[in-house]
DNA sequence: GAAGCGTGGGG
DNA sequence: TCCCCAAGCTT
């Protein structure tokens, strides 16, 4: 925590004047997307929709377009749905309890804990990929966390969080930050680590990973890639005729299948004249 | 529990 | 170039 006080980054959503909504938006954008790419989009988003009610009153397609190239655009849709739920169920205020947060679309264990801790100073156990790696190394002596979060891992993380609410909030962000800046997946900088002298992994001589294979997700040639191309086209143009999407995949069947999926997901709206657009 | 879901940067 | 990985969630 002393290391964090000295070396933590001054990010906009960490400032005291940042609203719980700002924290929530940031956390959803940062799901699987590096912060460096999140920051500019977050600023534009917060300027345009400073409160949940502002976003709730916009068409969902506007959220998808403003999401830009952050990836996984279903997150934009769910954030928009969450804004409407916050207006309907919580009078426009981001809820602060785990139960209420988890009930919002697109908010899972990590994001609910992060909002409780970082927006409300609540006592939570924030477990993201950074925390998992830091705890695996320092406490278990393992080079990387297992592919999926286990119950034992969660218990370990809970046992590591300080008892006090304020302390817990700082702990959570400090461990995440340590994982992001020092205890990185590749090329950790143990020379700059405040707990290097107590790190089980380092003390064991940095043993290599020997767990189950970490499957890299294929992308080239997948529907995901095609969906991305289709949405990119729809983001730049209001209403797109079907033939303009031909070049999104080598096989037209693939384009049709992906369009069906996008429509089912609510990311694309088919028009009566056969054109497609982002949902109004 | 596994699979599907985007995109881009760095080693 | 290629591969890995990034503040995960949902089905």
Short mmCIF file of C-alpha atoms in Angstrom, two decimals, chain A residues 10-261:
data_model
loop_
_atom_site.label_atom_id
_atom_site.label_comp_id
_atom_site.label_asym_id
_atom_site.label_seq_id
_atom_site.Cartn_x
_atom_site.Cartn_y
_atom_site.Cartn_z
CA UNK A 10 -3.12 9.23 -11.47
CA UNK A 11 -6.02 7.88 -13.52
CA UNK A 12 -9.16 10.00 -13.97
CA UNK A 13 -11.52 7.42 -12.46
CA UNK A 14 -9.34 7.24 -9.35
CA UNK A 15 -9.81 10.91 -8.52
CA UNK A 16 -12.10 11.71 -5.61
CA UNK A 17 -14.41 13.79 -7.81
CA UNK A 18 -15.10 10.84 -10.11
CA UNK A 19 -18.69 9.63 -9.72
CA UNK A 20 -19.68 6.00 -9.10
CA UNK A 21 -21.04 6.03 -12.65
CA UNK A 22 -17.61 7.02 -13.91
CA UNK A 23 -16.09 4.11 -12.02
CA UNK A 24 -18.67 1.69 -13.34
CA UNK A 25 -18.17 2.82 -16.94
CA UNK A 26 -14.42 2.48 -16.60
CA UNK A 27 -14.63 -0.99 -15.08
CA UNK A 28 -16.86 -2.28 -17.85
CA UNK A 29 -14.65 -0.76 -20.54
CA UNK A 30 -11.58 -2.29 -18.93
CA UNK A 31 -12.99 -5.82 -19.05
CA UNK A 32 -10.46 -7.49 -21.34
CA UNK A 33 -9.29 -4.18 -22.79
CA UNK A 34 -6.03 -2.40 -21.86
CA UNK A 35 -6.45 0.86 -19.94
CA UNK A 36 -4.43 2.81 -22.48
CA UNK A 37 -7.15 2.24 -25.04
CA UNK A 38 -9.95 2.79 -22.52
CA UNK A 39 -8.97 6.25 -21.35
CA UNK A 40 -9.83 8.40 -24.41
CA UNK A 41 -13.12 6.58 -24.96
CA UNK A 42 -13.99 6.93 -21.29
CA UNK A 43 -13.46 10.71 -21.42
CA UNK A 44 -15.68 11.11 -24.47
CA UNK A 45 -18.31 8.81 -22.95
CA UNK A 46 -18.45 10.67 -19.66
CA UNK A 47 -18.63 14.03 -21.40
CA UNK A 48 -21.55 12.82 -23.49
CA UNK A 49 -23.37 10.79 -20.84
CA UNK A 50 -22.34 12.14 -17.42
CA UNK A 51 -25.06 10.19 -15.59
CA UNK A 52 -26.84 6.85 -16.02
CA UNK A 53 -30.00 8.76 -16.96
CA UNK A 54 -28.19 10.49 -19.82
CA UNK A 55 -27.15 7.18 -21.34
CA UNK A 56 -30.51 5.58 -20.62
CA UNK A 57 -32.26 8.20 -22.73
CA UNK A 58 -30.03 7.53 -25.74
CA UNK A 59 -30.65 4.80 -28.31
CA UNK A 60 -28.55 1.67 -27.71
CA UNK A 61 -26.93 2.06 -31.12
CA UNK A 62 -25.36 5.32 -29.97
CA UNK A 63 -23.65 3.44 -27.16
CA UNK A 64 -22.37 0.80 -29.57
CA UNK A 65 -21.01 3.48 -31.91
CA UNK A 66 -19.39 5.46 -29.08
CA UNK A 67 -17.80 2.24 -27.88
CA UNK A 68 -15.62 2.47 -30.96
CA UNK A 69 -12.97 -0.21 -31.27
CA UNK A 70 -12.71 -1.23 -27.63
CA UNK A 71 -13.82 -4.72 -28.59
CA UNK A 72 -16.58 -7.01 -27.32
CA UNK A 73 -19.31 -4.51 -28.23
CA UNK A 74 -21.92 -6.50 -26.33
CA UNK A 75 -20.42 -4.73 -23.33
CA UNK A 76 -21.65 -1.41 -24.73
CA UNK A 77 -25.12 -2.81 -25.09
CA UNK A 78 -25.12 -4.21 -21.58
CA UNK A 79 -23.79 -0.95 -20.15
CA UNK A 80 -26.68 0.80 -21.84
CA UNK A 81 -29.12 -1.76 -20.40
CA UNK A 82 -27.49 -1.31 -17.01
CA UNK A 83 -28.03 2.45 -17.23
CA UNK A 84 -31.73 1.92 -17.91
CA UNK A 85 -31.97 -0.56 -15.03
CA UNK A 86 -30.24 1.92 -12.72
CA UNK A 87 -32.80 4.56 -13.67
CA UNK A 88 -35.74 2.20 -13.25
CA UNK A 89 -34.69 0.31 -10.15
CA UNK A 90 -32.41 2.75 -8.34
CA UNK A 91 -33.73 6.20 -9.22
CA UNK A 92 -30.70 6.90 -11.37
CA UNK A 93 -28.07 6.24 -8.70
CA UNK A 94 -25.50 3.47 -9.15
CA UNK A 95 -26.28 0.92 -6.42
CA UNK A 96 -23.65 0.07 -3.82
CA UNK A 97 -24.58 -3.42 -2.64
CA UNK A 98 -23.20 -6.59 -4.14
CA UNK A 99 -26.66 -7.98 -4.76
CA UNK A 100 -27.90 -4.91 -6.63
CA UNK A 101 -24.71 -4.57 -8.67
CA UNK A 102 -24.65 -8.23 -9.69
CA UNK A 103 -28.23 -7.93 -10.86
CA UNK A 104 -27.19 -5.38 -13.48
CA UNK A 105 -26.45 -6.70 -16.98
CA UNK A 106 -22.77 -7.03 -17.80
CA UNK A 107 -21.69 -6.82 -14.17
CA UNK A 108 -20.13 -9.93 -12.71
CA UNK A 109 -18.11 -10.73 -9.62
CA UNK A 110 -15.12 -8.62 -10.57
CA UNK A 111 -16.97 -5.48 -11.61
CA UNK A 112 -19.37 -5.61 -8.67
CA UNK A 113 -16.46 -5.83 -6.25
CA UNK A 114 -14.53 -3.10 -8.04
CA UNK A 115 -17.46 -0.67 -7.96
CA UNK A 116 -18.10 -1.38 -4.29
CA UNK A 117 -14.46 -0.86 -3.42
CA UNK A 118 -13.46 1.99 -5.71
CA UNK A 119 -16.69 3.98 -5.96
CA UNK A 120 -18.02 3.48 -2.43
CA UNK A 121 -14.98 2.54 -0.35
CA UNK A 122 -16.70 -0.67 0.62
CA UNK A 123 -15.07 -3.83 1.88
CA UNK A 124 -14.78 -6.12 -1.11
CA UNK A 125 -12.45 -8.70 -2.57
CA UNK A 126 -11.45 -7.59 -6.03
CA UNK A 127 -10.07 -10.48 -8.06
CA UNK A 128 -8.97 -9.70 -11.58
CA UNK A 129 -6.22 -11.15 -13.73
CA UNK A 130 -3.62 -8.88 -12.09
CA UNK A 131 -4.60 -9.82 -8.54
CA UNK A 132 -4.65 -13.50 -9.44
CA UNK A 133 -1.14 -13.33 -10.85
CA UNK A 134 0.28 -11.34 -7.93
CA UNK A 135 -1.20 -13.70 -5.35
CA UNK A 136 -0.17 -16.79 -7.30
CA UNK A 137 3.42 -15.58 -7.36
CA UNK A 138 3.86 -14.00 -3.97
CA UNK A 139 1.83 -16.44 -1.87
CA UNK A 140 1.81 -19.69 -3.84
CA UNK A 141 5.16 -19.50 -5.61
CA UNK A 142 3.55 -20.12 -8.99
CA UNK A 143 4.49 -18.14 -12.11
CA UNK A 144 0.91 -17.67 -13.32
CA UNK A 145 -2.59 -18.23 -12.04
CA UNK A 146 -4.58 -21.19 -13.31
CA UNK A 147 -6.61 -20.64 -16.49
CA UNK A 148 -9.86 -20.32 -14.54
CA UNK A 149 -10.56 -18.78 -11.13
CA UNK A 150 -10.99 -21.48 -8.49
CA UNK A 151 -12.82 -21.38 -5.16
CA UNK A 152 -9.53 -21.87 -3.33
CA UNK A 153 -8.08 -18.88 -5.16
CA UNK A 154 -11.01 -16.73 -4.17
CA UNK A 155 -10.67 -17.78 -0.52
CA UNK A 156 -6.98 -16.95 -0.65
CA UNK A 157 -7.75 -13.52 -2.07
CA UNK A 158 -10.39 -12.89 0.61
CA UNK A 159 -7.98 -13.85 3.37
CA UNK A 160 -5.43 -11.36 2.06
CA UNK A 161 -7.69 -8.30 2.19
CA UNK A 162 -7.25 -6.08 5.28
CA UNK A 163 -10.17 -5.88 7.72
CA UNK A 164 -10.93 -2.15 7.51
CA UNK A 165 -13.10 -0.76 4.73
CA UNK A 166 -10.83 2.07 3.69
CA UNK A 167 -7.77 -0.12 3.93
CA UNK A 168 -9.45 -2.82 1.89
CA UNK A 169 -10.24 -0.40 -0.92
CA UNK A 170 -6.62 0.72 -1.09
CA UNK A 171 -5.38 -2.85 -0.87
CA UNK A 172 -7.47 -3.92 -3.82
CA UNK A 173 -6.34 -1.16 -6.12
CA UNK A 174 -2.74 -1.47 -4.91
CA UNK A 175 -2.47 -5.17 -5.70
CA UNK A 176 -4.06 -4.62 -9.10
CA UNK A 177 -1.67 -1.80 -9.83
CA UNK A 178 1.32 -3.86 -8.76
CA UNK A 179 0.25 -6.55 -11.19
CA UNK A 180 -0.27 -4.01 -13.96
CA UNK A 181 3.03 -2.13 -13.55
CA UNK A 182 5.54 -4.45 -11.88
CA UNK A 183 4.35 -8.03 -11.52
CA UNK A 184 3.37 -8.29 -15.18
CA UNK A 185 2.60 -11.48 -17.06
CA UNK A 186 5.66 -11.16 -19.24
CA UNK A 187 8.84 -9.51 -18.05
CA UNK A 188 8.04 -8.84 -14.39
CA UNK A 189 10.34 -6.24 -12.86
CA UNK A 190 11.22 -7.80 -9.53
CA UNK A 191 13.87 -5.13 -8.96
CA UNK A 192 11.09 -2.61 -8.51
CA UNK A 193 8.78 -4.84 -6.49
CA UNK A 194 8.08 -3.79 -2.89
CA UNK A 195 7.51 -7.39 -1.77
CA UNK A 196 10.31 -9.04 -3.72
CA UNK A 197 11.99 -10.13 -0.49
CA UNK A 198 8.85 -12.05 0.49
CA UNK A 199 7.73 -13.34 -2.91
CA UNK A 200 7.44 -17.13 -2.90
CA UNK A 201 7.93 -17.34 -6.65
CA UNK A 202 11.10 -15.27 -6.61
CA UNK A 203 12.46 -17.06 -3.54
CA UNK A 204 11.87 -20.37 -5.35
CA UNK A 205 14.01 -19.15 -8.23
CA UNK A 206 11.23 -18.15 -10.66
CA UNK A 207 10.13 -21.67 -11.67
CA UNK A 208 8.51 -21.84 -15.11
CA UNK A 209 4.82 -22.45 -15.74
CA UNK A 210 3.98 -26.15 -16.03
CA UNK A 211 0.20 -26.18 -15.63
CA UNK A 212 -2.41 -27.02 -18.26
CA UNK A 213 -1.92 -25.45 -21.69
CA UNK A 214 -3.25 -21.94 -21.92
CA UNK A 215 -5.25 -22.04 -25.10
CA UNK A 216 -4.79 -18.99 -27.20
CA UNK A 217 -8.11 -18.11 -28.76
CA UNK A 218 -8.17 -18.40 -32.52
CA UNK A 219 -9.38 -15.32 -34.33
CA UNK A 220 -8.47 -15.47 -37.99
CA UNK A 221 -11.38 -16.92 -39.91
CA UNK A 222 -13.79 -17.01 -36.97
CA UNK A 223 -17.28 -15.58 -36.74
CA UNK A 224 -15.91 -13.16 -34.22
CA UNK A 225 -13.71 -11.61 -36.83
CA UNK A 226 -16.62 -11.38 -39.26
CA UNK A 227 -18.89 -9.88 -36.62
CA UNK A 228 -16.21 -7.30 -35.96
CA UNK A 229 -16.04 -6.37 -39.63
CA UNK A 230 -19.81 -6.07 -39.92
CA UNK A 231 -20.07 -3.87 -36.85
CA UNK A 232 -17.18 -1.71 -38.04
CA UNK A 233 -19.12 -1.12 -41.25
CA UNK A 234 -22.29 -0.27 -39.35
CA UNK A 235 -20.45 2.12 -37.06
CA UNK A 236 -19.25 4.22 -39.97
CA UNK A 237 -22.53 4.24 -41.91
CA UNK A 238 -26.07 4.76 -40.64
CA UNK A 239 -27.94 2.25 -42.81
CA UNK A 240 -26.09 -0.40 -44.77
CA UNK A 241 -27.52 -2.46 -47.65
CA UNK A 242 -26.80 -6.18 -47.37
CA UNK A 243 -24.57 -6.29 -50.51
CA UNK A 244 -22.23 -3.79 -48.86
CA UNK A 245 -21.44 -6.49 -46.30
CA UNK A 246 -20.43 -9.11 -48.86
CA UNK A 247 -16.74 -8.59 -48.32
CA UNK A 248 -16.97 -9.20 -44.57
CA UNK A 249 -16.42 -12.93 -45.14
CA UNK A 250 -15.40 -15.19 -48.04
CA UNK A 251 -18.66 -17.15 -47.79
CA UNK A 252 -21.99 -15.31 -47.89
CA UNK A 253 -23.42 -17.95 -45.56
CA UNK A 254 -20.97 -16.78 -42.95
CA UNK A 255 -22.11 -13.19 -43.32
CA UNK A 256 -25.74 -14.23 -42.99
CA UNK A 257 -25.05 -16.39 -39.96
CA UNK A 258 -23.12 -13.61 -38.27
CA UNK A 259 -25.81 -11.06 -39.07
CA UNK A 260 -28.40 -13.37 -37.53
CA UNK A 261 -26.27 -13.66 -34.43
#
